[in-house]
Short mmCIF file of C-alpha atoms in Angstrom, two decimals:
data_model
loop_
_atom_site.label_atom_id
_atom_site.label_comp_id
_atom_site.label_asym_id
_atom_site.label_seq_id
_atom_site.Cartn_x
_atom_site.Cartn_y
_atom_site.Cartn_z
CA MET T 1 0.00 0.00 0.00
CA SER T 2 1.13 3.48 -0.77
CA ASP T 3 0.04 6.69 0.89
CA THR T 4 -3.67 6.37 1.45
CA PRO T 5 -5.93 7.74 -1.30
CA PHE T 6 -7.15 11.31 -1.78
CA GLY T 7 -4.60 12.88 0.57
CA PHE T 8 -5.81 11.19 3.76
CA GLY T 9 -3.22 10.65 6.47
CA LEU T 10 -1.87 7.29 7.50
CA PRO T 11 -2.86 5.69 10.81
CA PRO T 12 -0.28 6.16 13.57
CA GLU T 13 2.08 3.23 13.22
CA GLU T 14 5.74 2.43 12.81
CA PRO T 15 7.27 2.98 9.36
CA GLU T 16 7.18 -0.22 7.33
CA ASN T 17 10.90 -0.16 6.60
CA GLY T 18 12.24 1.12 9.89
CA ASP T 19 14.40 4.20 9.55
CA GLU T 20 14.08 3.96 5.80
CA GLY T 21 10.30 4.23 5.97
CA LYS T 22 8.26 7.38 5.67
CA LYS T 23 8.53 9.56 8.75
CA LYS T 24 6.33 12.33 9.96
CA ASP T 25 7.68 15.78 10.61
CA PRO T 26 7.42 16.46 14.34
CA ALA T 27 6.57 20.03 13.48
CA GLY T 28 3.39 18.88 11.80
CA GLY T 29 4.51 18.59 8.17
CA GLY T 30 3.80 14.88 7.74
CA GLN T 31 3.73 13.25 4.37
CA GLY T 32 0.87 13.44 1.97
CA SER T 33 -1.82 15.03 4.08
CA GLY T 34 -0.43 18.29 5.25
CA GLY T 35 0.74 17.20 8.69
CA GLN T 36 -0.83 15.76 11.83
CA ALA T 37 -0.33 18.49 14.31
CA GLY T 38 -2.54 18.61 17.35
CA GLY T 39 -3.90 15.10 16.87
CA ASN T 40 -5.65 16.01 13.63
CA PRO T 41 -4.70 13.47 10.92
CA PHE T 42 -5.20 16.15 8.29
CA GLY T 43 -3.27 18.93 9.98
CA ALA T 44 -5.16 22.20 10.06
CA ASN T 45 -6.60 21.52 6.60
CA PRO T 46 -9.30 18.91 7.27
CA PHE T 47 -9.32 17.70 3.67
CA GLY T 48 -5.56 17.29 3.25
CA PHE T 49 -5.44 19.20 -0.02
CA GLY T 50 -3.42 22.18 -1.16
CA GLY T 51 -4.90 25.32 -2.65
CA LEU T 52 -6.63 25.44 -5.97
CA PRO T 53 -4.66 26.34 -9.09
CA GLY T 54 -3.88 30.02 -9.05
CA MET T 55 -4.08 30.27 -5.28
CA GLY T 56 -0.85 31.07 -3.56
CA GLY T 57 -1.51 29.56 -0.13
CA GLN T 58 -0.87 26.01 0.98
CA GLY T 59 -2.87 23.89 3.41
CA GLY T 60 -1.72 24.35 6.98
CA ALA T 61 -3.15 27.61 8.28
CA ASP T 62 -5.67 27.47 11.11
CA ASN T 63 -8.29 28.73 8.69
CA PRO T 64 -8.26 26.69 5.46
CA PHE T 65 -9.77 29.60 3.55
CA ALA T 66 -7.00 31.86 4.79
CA ALA T 67 -4.55 29.26 3.48
CA MET T 68 -6.25 29.41 0.12
CA PHE T 69 -6.50 33.18 -0.19
CA GLY T 70 -3.56 34.34 1.96
CA SER T 71 -1.19 35.24 -0.87
CA LEU T 72 -3.74 35.51 -3.65
CA ASN T 73 -3.03 37.99 -6.40
CA PRO T 74 -5.83 40.59 -6.28
CA ASN T 75 -6.22 40.26 -10.05
CA ASP T 76 -7.19 36.61 -9.54
CA LEU T 77 -9.76 37.31 -6.83
CA GLY T 78 -12.74 37.02 -9.16
CA ALA T 79 -11.55 33.68 -10.53
CA ALA T 80 -10.89 32.40 -7.02
CA PHE T 81 -14.38 33.29 -5.81
CA GLN T 82 -15.82 31.71 -8.95
CA GLN T 83 -14.01 28.45 -8.14
CA LEU T 84 -15.16 28.65 -4.54
CA GLY T 85 -18.73 29.11 -5.75
CA GLN T 86 -18.35 26.01 -7.91
CA MET T 87 -17.13 24.06 -4.91
CA LEU T 88 -20.04 25.08 -2.67
CA SER T 89 -22.72 24.70 -5.33
CA TYR T 90 -21.68 21.26 -6.58
CA GLU T 91 -24.43 18.67 -6.06
CA GLY T 92 -23.24 15.78 -8.20
CA GLY T 93 -21.45 12.51 -7.37
CA PRO T 94 -18.47 11.95 -5.09
CA VAL T 95 -16.07 13.67 -7.51
CA ASN T 96 -16.62 16.93 -9.35
CA TRP T 97 -15.50 15.68 -12.75
CA ASP T 98 -16.13 19.00 -14.47
CA MET T 99 -13.56 20.55 -12.15
CA ALA T 100 -11.23 17.58 -12.62
CA LYS T 101 -11.35 18.03 -16.38
CA GLN T 102 -10.85 21.78 -16.12
CA ILE T 103 -7.82 21.45 -13.86
CA ALA T 104 -6.31 18.62 -15.93
CA ARG T 105 -6.56 20.82 -19.01
CA GLN T 106 -4.93 23.69 -17.09
CA VAL T 107 -2.06 21.46 -16.01
CA VAL T 108 -1.58 20.28 -19.60
CA ALA T 109 -1.62 23.86 -20.88
CA GLN T 110 1.13 24.83 -18.43
CA GLY T 111 3.51 22.33 -20.05
CA THR T 112 5.91 19.89 -18.47
CA ALA T 113 8.91 20.65 -16.28
CA ASP T 114 11.26 20.59 -19.27
CA GLY T 115 9.29 23.41 -20.86
CA THR T 116 7.54 21.27 -23.47
CA LYS T 117 4.11 22.65 -24.37
CA ASP T 118 1.23 20.60 -25.72
CA ALA T 119 0.54 20.93 -29.44
CA SER T 120 -1.90 19.60 -32.00
CA VAL T 121 -0.79 16.50 -33.84
CA GLY T 122 0.14 17.14 -37.46
CA PRO T 123 -0.62 14.97 -40.51
CA ALA T 124 2.91 13.55 -40.70
CA GLU T 125 2.82 12.43 -37.06
CA LYS T 126 -0.60 10.85 -37.54
CA ALA T 127 0.64 8.93 -40.56
CA ALA T 128 3.74 7.75 -38.68
CA VAL T 129 1.62 6.44 -35.79
CA GLU T 130 -0.80 4.66 -38.12
CA GLU T 131 2.08 2.98 -39.96
CA ALA T 132 3.79 1.96 -36.71
CA VAL T 133 0.61 0.35 -35.33
CA ARG T 134 -0.05 -1.41 -38.66
CA LEU T 135 3.46 -2.88 -38.68
CA ALA T 136 3.27 -3.75 -34.98
CA ASP T 137 0.09 -5.74 -35.51
CA LEU T 138 1.73 -7.58 -38.40
CA TRP T 139 4.68 -8.58 -36.19
CA LEU T 140 2.42 -9.62 -33.31
CA ASP T 141 0.49 -12.01 -35.55
CA GLY T 142 3.46 -14.35 -35.40
CA VAL T 143 3.89 -14.40 -31.61
CA THR T 144 0.34 -14.59 -30.21
CA SER T 145 -2.84 -16.44 -31.05
CA LEU T 146 -4.95 -13.43 -30.10
CA PRO T 147 -5.97 -11.48 -33.22
CA SER T 148 -5.64 -7.74 -33.63
CA GLY T 149 -7.68 -5.70 -31.19
CA ALA T 150 -7.20 -2.28 -32.77
CA SER T 151 -9.74 -1.25 -35.38
CA THR T 152 -8.13 2.19 -35.65
CA ALA T 153 -4.83 3.85 -34.77
CA VAL T 154 -4.82 7.44 -33.54
CA ALA T 155 -2.22 10.03 -32.54
CA TRP T 156 -3.29 12.13 -29.58
CA SER T 157 -2.14 15.38 -28.10
CA ARG T 158 -1.94 15.51 -24.29
CA ALA T 159 -5.26 17.36 -24.10
CA GLU T 160 -6.90 14.71 -26.30
CA TRP T 161 -5.56 12.00 -23.99
CA VAL T 162 -7.22 13.74 -21.03
CA GLU T 163 -10.56 13.97 -22.85
CA ALA T 164 -10.45 10.36 -24.04
CA THR T 165 -9.46 8.75 -20.73
CA LEU T 166 -11.58 10.66 -18.19
CA PRO T 167 -14.54 8.22 -18.47
CA ALA T 168 -12.26 5.35 -17.43
CA TRP T 169 -10.79 7.39 -14.57
CA GLN T 170 -14.32 8.10 -13.40
CA GLN T 171 -15.15 4.40 -13.33
CA LEU T 172 -11.96 3.71 -11.38
CA VAL T 173 -12.10 6.53 -8.86
CA ASP T 174 -15.80 7.05 -8.11
CA PRO T 175 -16.22 3.90 -5.97
CA VAL T 176 -13.28 4.86 -3.76
CA ALA T 177 -14.34 8.50 -3.46
CA GLU T 178 -17.93 7.48 -2.70
CA ARG T 179 -16.86 5.26 0.18
CA VAL T 180 -14.45 7.80 1.62
CA GLY T 181 -16.98 10.60 1.31
CA SER T 182 -19.76 8.69 3.06
CA ALA T 183 -17.62 7.55 5.99
CA MET T 184 -18.30 10.69 8.00
CA GLY T 185 -22.06 10.37 7.65
CA ASP T 186 -21.95 6.71 8.67
CA VAL T 187 -20.50 7.47 12.09
CA LEU T 188 -22.90 10.22 13.13
CA PRO T 189 -26.04 9.25 15.09
CA GLU T 190 -29.27 9.81 13.19
CA GLU T 191 -30.32 12.79 15.32
CA MET T 192 -26.88 14.34 14.85
CA GLN T 193 -27.08 13.87 11.07
CA ALA T 194 -30.29 15.90 11.02
CA MET T 195 -28.62 18.64 13.05
CA ALA T 196 -25.53 18.64 10.86
CA GLY T 197 -27.35 18.31 7.54
CA PRO T 198 -26.37 21.67 6.03
CA LEU T 199 -22.78 21.38 7.26
CA ILE T 200 -22.39 17.84 5.91
CA GLY T 201 -23.93 18.88 2.61
CA MET T 202 -21.47 21.76 2.30
CA MET T 203 -18.53 19.53 3.18
CA ARG T 204 -19.59 16.92 0.62
CA SER T 205 -19.83 19.62 -2.03
CA MET T 206 -16.37 20.87 -1.13
CA GLY T 207 -15.10 17.31 -0.86
CA GLY T 208 -16.34 16.50 -4.37
CA ALA T 209 -14.58 19.58 -5.69
CA MET T 210 -11.39 18.86 -3.78
CA PHE T 211 -11.36 15.26 -4.99
CA GLY T 212 -11.81 16.69 -8.47
CA GLN T 213 -8.89 19.04 -7.85
CA GLN T 214 -6.53 16.25 -6.85
CA ILE T 215 -7.61 13.93 -9.64
CA GLY T 216 -7.36 16.72 -12.19
CA GLN T 217 -3.82 17.46 -11.04
CA ALA T 218 -2.84 13.78 -11.23
CA VAL T 219 -4.41 13.14 -14.65
CA GLY T 220 -2.99 16.37 -16.04
CA ALA T 221 0.51 15.48 -14.85
CA LEU T 222 0.15 11.97 -16.20
CA ALA T 223 -0.82 13.35 -19.60
CA GLY T 224 2.66 14.85 -19.80
CA GLU T 225 4.33 11.45 -19.34
CA VAL T 226 2.25 8.66 -20.93
CA VAL T 227 3.08 7.44 -24.41
CA GLY T 228 -0.20 5.62 -25.14
CA SER T 229 -3.61 4.69 -23.78
CA THR T 230 -2.49 1.63 -21.81
CA ASP T 231 0.53 2.82 -19.82
CA VAL T 232 -1.09 1.94 -16.50
CA GLY T 233 -1.96 -1.58 -17.66
CA LEU T 234 -5.66 -0.74 -17.97
CA PRO T 235 -7.79 0.10 -21.02
CA LEU T 236 -8.20 3.81 -20.42
CA GLY T 237 -9.20 4.79 -23.95
CA PRO T 238 -12.15 3.79 -26.15
CA ALA T 239 -12.28 0.13 -27.11
CA GLY T 240 -10.45 -0.84 -30.28
CA ARG T 241 -8.51 2.40 -30.55
CA ALA T 242 -4.73 2.08 -30.35
CA ALA T 243 -3.42 5.50 -29.36
CA LEU T 244 0.06 6.98 -29.12
CA LEU T 245 1.19 10.47 -28.07
CA PRO T 246 3.93 11.63 -30.50
CA LEU T 247 5.05 14.54 -28.30
CA ASN T 248 5.63 12.30 -25.28
CA ILE T 249 7.25 9.59 -27.38
CA GLU T 250 9.75 12.17 -28.60
CA ALA T 251 10.52 13.18 -25.00
CA PHE T 252 10.78 9.55 -23.92
CA GLY T 253 13.35 8.69 -26.59
CA LYS T 254 15.29 11.95 -26.43
CA ASP T 255 18.33 10.71 -24.49
CA LEU T 256 18.21 7.00 -25.33
CA GLY T 257 20.46 7.12 -28.38
CA VAL T 258 17.89 5.03 -30.29
CA PRO T 259 16.42 6.04 -33.66
CA SER T 260 13.04 7.68 -33.20
CA ASP T 261 11.28 5.30 -35.58
CA GLU T 262 12.47 2.31 -33.50
CA VAL T 263 11.23 3.93 -30.29
CA ARG T 264 7.86 4.62 -31.89
CA LEU T 265 7.57 1.10 -33.26
CA TYR T 266 8.48 -0.57 -29.97
CA LEU T 267 5.89 1.51 -28.10
CA ALA T 268 3.36 0.72 -30.84
CA LEU T 269 4.03 -2.98 -30.23
CA ARG T 270 3.19 -2.54 -26.55
CA GLU T 271 0.03 -0.56 -27.28
CA ALA T 272 -1.15 -3.06 -29.90
CA ALA T 273 -0.43 -6.01 -27.58
CA HIS T 274 -2.52 -4.44 -24.82
CA GLN T 275 -5.34 -3.86 -27.30
CA ARG T 276 -5.35 -7.53 -28.32
CA LEU T 277 -5.57 -8.68 -24.74
CA PHE T 278 -8.41 -6.36 -23.72
CA ALA T 279 -10.35 -6.93 -26.92
CA HIS T 280 -10.27 -10.73 -26.86
CA VAL T 281 -10.37 -11.52 -23.13
CA PRO T 282 -13.94 -10.33 -22.46
CA TRP T 283 -13.85 -10.78 -18.68
CA LEU T 284 -10.54 -8.97 -18.11
CA ARG T 285 -11.74 -5.37 -17.95
CA ALA T 286 -14.52 -6.19 -15.48
CA HIS T 287 -12.06 -8.24 -13.44
CA LEU T 288 -9.62 -5.35 -13.09
CA PHE T 289 -12.17 -2.62 -12.47
CA GLY T 290 -14.11 -4.92 -10.14
CA ALA T 291 -11.02 -5.31 -7.97
CA VAL T 292 -10.93 -1.54 -7.51
CA GLU T 293 -14.60 -1.59 -6.49
CA GLY T 294 -13.81 -4.40 -4.07
CA TYR T 295 -11.09 -2.26 -2.57
CA ALA T 296 -13.58 0.58 -2.14
CA ARG T 297 -16.12 -1.67 -0.42
CA GLY T 298 -13.44 -2.71 2.05
CA ILE T 299 -12.60 0.84 3.13
CA LYS T 300 -13.29 1.36 6.81
CA VAL T 301 -12.23 4.19 9.05
CA ASP T 302 -11.06 4.47 12.63
CA THR T 303 -13.87 6.66 13.90
CA SER T 304 -13.14 6.33 17.61
CA LYS T 305 -11.94 9.93 17.94
CA LEU T 306 -14.90 11.28 16.03
CA GLU T 307 -17.36 9.12 17.98
CA GLU T 308 -15.84 10.34 21.23
CA ALA T 309 -16.08 13.95 20.11
CA VAL T 310 -19.69 13.51 18.95
CA GLY T 311 -20.64 11.83 22.22
CA GLN T 312 -19.44 14.84 24.19
CA LEU T 313 -21.37 17.39 22.15
CA ASP T 314 -24.06 19.52 23.76
CA PRO T 315 -27.11 19.43 21.43
CA THR T 316 -27.92 23.01 22.48
CA HIS T 317 -24.63 24.17 20.97
CA PRO T 318 -24.59 22.82 17.39
CA GLU T 319 -21.52 24.93 16.56
CA GLN T 320 -19.51 22.36 18.53
CA LEU T 321 -20.17 19.84 15.77
CA GLN T 322 -18.24 21.90 13.26
CA GLU T 323 -15.31 22.16 15.66
CA ALA T 324 -15.37 18.39 16.27
CA LEU T 325 -15.49 17.60 12.57
CA GLN T 326 -12.55 19.90 11.87
CA GLN T 327 -10.44 18.48 14.69
CA GLY T 328 -11.25 14.77 14.71
CA MET T 329 -12.25 13.55 11.24
CA PHE T 330 -11.16 9.96 10.59
CA GLN T 331 -8.30 7.73 9.59
CA PRO T 332 -8.43 4.88 7.06
CA GLU T 333 -7.63 1.34 8.15
CA ASP T 334 -6.27 -1.62 6.24
CA THR T 335 -8.95 -4.29 6.23
CA PRO T 336 -8.85 -7.93 5.08
CA GLU T 337 -11.27 -7.01 2.27
CA GLN T 338 -9.00 -4.24 1.07
CA LYS T 339 -5.89 -6.38 1.21
CA ALA T 340 -7.58 -9.18 -0.75
CA ALA T 341 -8.87 -6.80 -3.42
CA LEU T 342 -5.50 -5.07 -3.77
CA ALA T 343 -3.69 -8.40 -4.04
CA ARG T 344 -6.12 -9.53 -6.74
CA LEU T 345 -5.71 -6.30 -8.70
CA GLU T 346 -1.94 -6.25 -8.29
CA THR T 347 -1.57 -9.83 -9.52
CA ALA T 348 -3.88 -9.27 -12.49
CA LEU T 349 -2.02 -6.14 -13.54
CA ALA T 350 1.30 -7.94 -13.21
CA LEU T 351 0.01 -10.74 -15.45
CA VAL T 352 -1.20 -8.26 -18.05
CA GLU T 353 2.08 -6.34 -18.05
CA GLY T 354 4.13 -9.53 -17.97
CA TRP T 355 2.28 -11.00 -20.95
CA VAL T 356 2.74 -7.79 -22.96
CA ASP T 357 6.42 -7.66 -22.03
CA ALA T 358 6.94 -11.26 -23.14
CA VAL T 359 5.11 -11.13 -26.48
CA VAL T 360 6.55 -7.74 -27.45
CA HIS T 361 10.07 -8.94 -26.73
CA GLU T 362 9.47 -12.05 -28.83
CA ALA T 363 8.21 -9.93 -31.72
CA ALA T 364 10.94 -7.28 -31.54
CA LYS T 365 14.12 -9.11 -30.53
CA SER T 366 15.07 -10.27 -34.03
CA ARG T 367 13.82 -7.14 -35.82
CA LEU T 368 14.92 -4.17 -33.71
CA THR T 369 18.56 -3.82 -32.71
CA SER T 370 17.49 -1.73 -29.70
CA ALA T 371 14.82 -4.17 -28.45
CA ASP T 372 16.75 -5.27 -25.36
CA ALA T 373 17.68 -1.71 -24.41
CA LEU T 374 14.12 -0.44 -24.84
CA ARG T 375 12.72 -3.33 -22.83
CA GLU T 376 15.04 -2.62 -19.93
CA THR T 377 14.40 1.12 -20.12
CA LEU T 378 10.66 0.57 -19.77
CA ARG T 379 11.15 -1.87 -16.90
CA ARG T 380 13.35 0.60 -15.05
CA ARG T 381 10.91 3.39 -15.73
CA ARG T 382 8.26 1.36 -13.95
CA ALA T 383 10.61 0.31 -11.14
CA SER T 384 11.66 3.88 -10.41
CA GLY T 385 8.10 4.99 -9.81
CA GLY T 386 6.86 5.81 -13.27
CA PRO T 387 3.44 7.19 -14.14
CA ALA T 388 1.51 3.99 -13.44
CA GLU T 389 2.71 3.58 -9.85
CA GLN T 390 2.38 7.26 -8.99
CA THR T 391 -1.11 7.58 -10.42
CA PHE T 392 -2.44 4.49 -8.69
CA ALA T 393 -0.79 5.56 -5.47
CA THR T 394 -2.49 8.95 -5.67
CA LEU T 395 -5.93 7.82 -6.75
CA ILE T 396 -6.58 4.41 -5.18
CA GLY T 397 -3.67 3.77 -2.83
CA LEU T 398 -2.05 1.02 -4.91
CA GLU T 399 1.55 0.72 -6.00
CA LEU T 400 2.54 -1.95 -8.50
CA ARG T 401 5.51 -4.05 -7.48
CA PRO T 402 8.04 -4.19 -10.34
CA ARG T 403 9.38 -7.51 -9.03
CA ARG T 404 6.01 -9.10 -9.81
CA LEU T 405 6.11 -7.75 -13.35
CA ARG T 406 9.46 -9.36 -14.03
CA ASP T 407 8.30 -12.61 -12.46
CA ALA T 408 5.18 -12.58 -14.60
CA ALA T 409 7.13 -11.93 -17.80
CA ARG T 410 9.45 -14.82 -16.95
CA LEU T 411 6.50 -17.12 -16.30
CA TRP T 412 4.81 -16.27 -19.62
CA ALA T 413 8.09 -16.87 -21.48
CA SER T 414 8.45 -20.25 -19.77
CA LEU T 415 4.88 -21.13 -20.71
CA THR T 416 5.65 -20.31 -24.35
CA ASP T 417 8.62 -22.70 -24.31
CA ALA T 418 6.67 -25.48 -22.58
CA ARG T 419 3.22 -25.22 -24.17
CA GLY T 420 3.62 -23.07 -27.26
CA VAL T 421 1.84 -19.85 -28.13
CA ASP T 422 -1.64 -21.41 -28.21
CA GLY T 423 -1.17 -23.14 -24.85
CA ARG T 424 0.08 -19.94 -23.26
CA ASP T 425 -2.65 -17.68 -24.61
CA GLY T 426 -5.33 -20.27 -23.89
CA LEU T 427 -4.96 -19.53 -20.19
CA TRP T 428 -6.79 -16.23 -20.76
CA GLU T 429 -10.00 -18.14 -21.55
CA HIS T 430 -11.02 -18.21 -17.89
CA PRO T 431 -9.79 -16.25 -14.84
CA ASP T 432 -9.45 -19.43 -12.79
CA MET T 433 -6.87 -20.73 -15.25
CA LEU T 434 -4.46 -17.84 -14.74
CA PRO T 435 -1.42 -18.01 -12.47
CA THR T 436 -1.82 -16.72 -8.94
CA ALA T 437 0.55 -14.69 -6.81
CA THR T 438 1.83 -17.97 -5.36
CA ASP T 439 2.46 -19.28 -8.87
CA LEU T 440 4.66 -16.26 -9.59
CA ASP T 441 6.87 -17.48 -6.74
CA ASP T 442 7.07 -20.95 -8.32
CA PRO T 443 6.79 -20.49 -12.09
CA ASP T 444 8.25 -23.90 -12.94
CA GLY T 445 5.65 -25.60 -10.78
CA PHE T 446 2.86 -23.78 -12.58
CA VAL T 447 4.26 -24.32 -16.07
CA HIS T 448 4.38 -28.10 -15.68
CA ARG T 449 1.12 -28.48 -13.77
CA GLU T 450 -1.91 -29.95 -15.51
CA HIS T 451 -4.77 -27.48 -15.93
CA LEU T 452 -8.46 -28.09 -16.34
CA ASP T 453 -10.09 -27.09 -19.61
CA PHE T 454 -12.67 -24.59 -18.36
CA SER T 455 -13.99 -23.97 -21.86
CA GLU T 456 -15.52 -27.46 -21.88
CA LEU T 457 -16.98 -26.90 -18.40
CA ASP T 458 -18.54 -23.61 -19.47
CA LYS T 459 -20.00 -25.31 -22.53
CA MET T 460 -21.54 -28.07 -20.40
CA LEU T 461 -23.02 -25.57 -17.94
CA GLY T 462 -24.44 -23.50 -20.80
CA GLU T 463 -26.10 -26.53 -22.37
CA ALA T 464 -27.52 -27.59 -19.01
CA ALA T 465 -28.97 -24.13 -18.42
CA LYS T 466 -30.48 -24.14 -21.90
CA GLY T 467 -32.04 -27.54 -21.28
CA ASP T 468 -33.66 -26.34 -18.03
CA ALA T 469 -35.23 -23.29 -19.68
CA PRO T 470 -39.00 -23.44 -20.43
CA GLU T 471 -39.91 -24.02 -24.06
CA ASP T 472 -42.49 -21.23 -24.22
CA GLY T 473 -42.88 -17.82 -22.62
CA ASP T 474 -45.35 -18.81 -19.87
CA GLY T 475 -43.19 -21.48 -18.30
CA LYS T 476 -45.11 -24.51 -19.64
CA GLU T 477 -43.19 -27.46 -21.01
#
């Protein structure tokens, strides 16, 4: 587990890696959430977020609004109040996605740290991407039994990537944000909820906007790094559309000493391989996204401090509730449900990435002189905390373990040697046929183990269900 999602502070416990673990600043500047001074897991900012774009202050002042407006340029005052009005008036779901989109576009417009600004994709770049994906699919035909999954190939700007992937981010993030946002209401007694109705409504509106702020920042930053639509191992773009970002590909290959057309082609191979997997393994998308929902369902909070504060409130002084909510709030806990869901998601993502790594290497090793170097570069990019790990850590609290990715790639390569391409790819027919986390520890044992043919079992069950169905519409035989 990484830092807990949406800027919430970690429960008080020893660092996982001793002195090397994450430590909290005794002055109140703890990691991720703006400090834990005074027993408040969020510091003085109860939401754990920084100011909105364009606002000079940072979370940490006694008054969160003072933190937002403290060093505001007077010329920006109108825009700041407009954003505040949007926060307070929002009545939608757990995340204000309009604000998330707006902020992501602002981040993209600002450019990346190296000064590179987003730009529209020209005809020559579009043609180069289309040709690279076409050739990549041709090469992949010889190393996998899964047919092409890309009906079209597109070249996106960073802004176009934001627009195209936001629906998938919404599906990923909403379940987690919903559970976190409802935790406060769950702990309040019914009579206290009625008393605090307007305050809770206002905080949910602000929470939705602040979630949107953080997600917009993360997605906007990610748009400056990704090279395609599947960098995080999930199908973020529309189905059947293989997408590459020429501007980011150029930045990726800048210091590699590899010809740009080879870099583009290798990344096209990875994008096209992902597309094949998600197009022809119909249960895979639901399996991955369902694991995130399972994680959300497992979220529980340590509400003891808040319950204690609520129990001491005087009903004749409702203003005490606001003080209690600002000082106590809640802290997330690791639960068995969360751990199981995260393990399932982590293993599935490792298997996806490992399979892509293995088939792309098989397709490229004899055709591209830089295949080995590009493979290792991408592995190190992931191991050093690349965009996938950072984004999952920010949005759902998950970090992918690079060791698992290497283990998975090794296992898929061994399966190819032992069972051939068809035997290897046949394991995607049913989720119960895939390797488990334990199998990644013992790949040889899995490779040489006999596996049931679930396709025959599914066929038998389907025929049995068809035989039990009534012959006419009213249930008569």
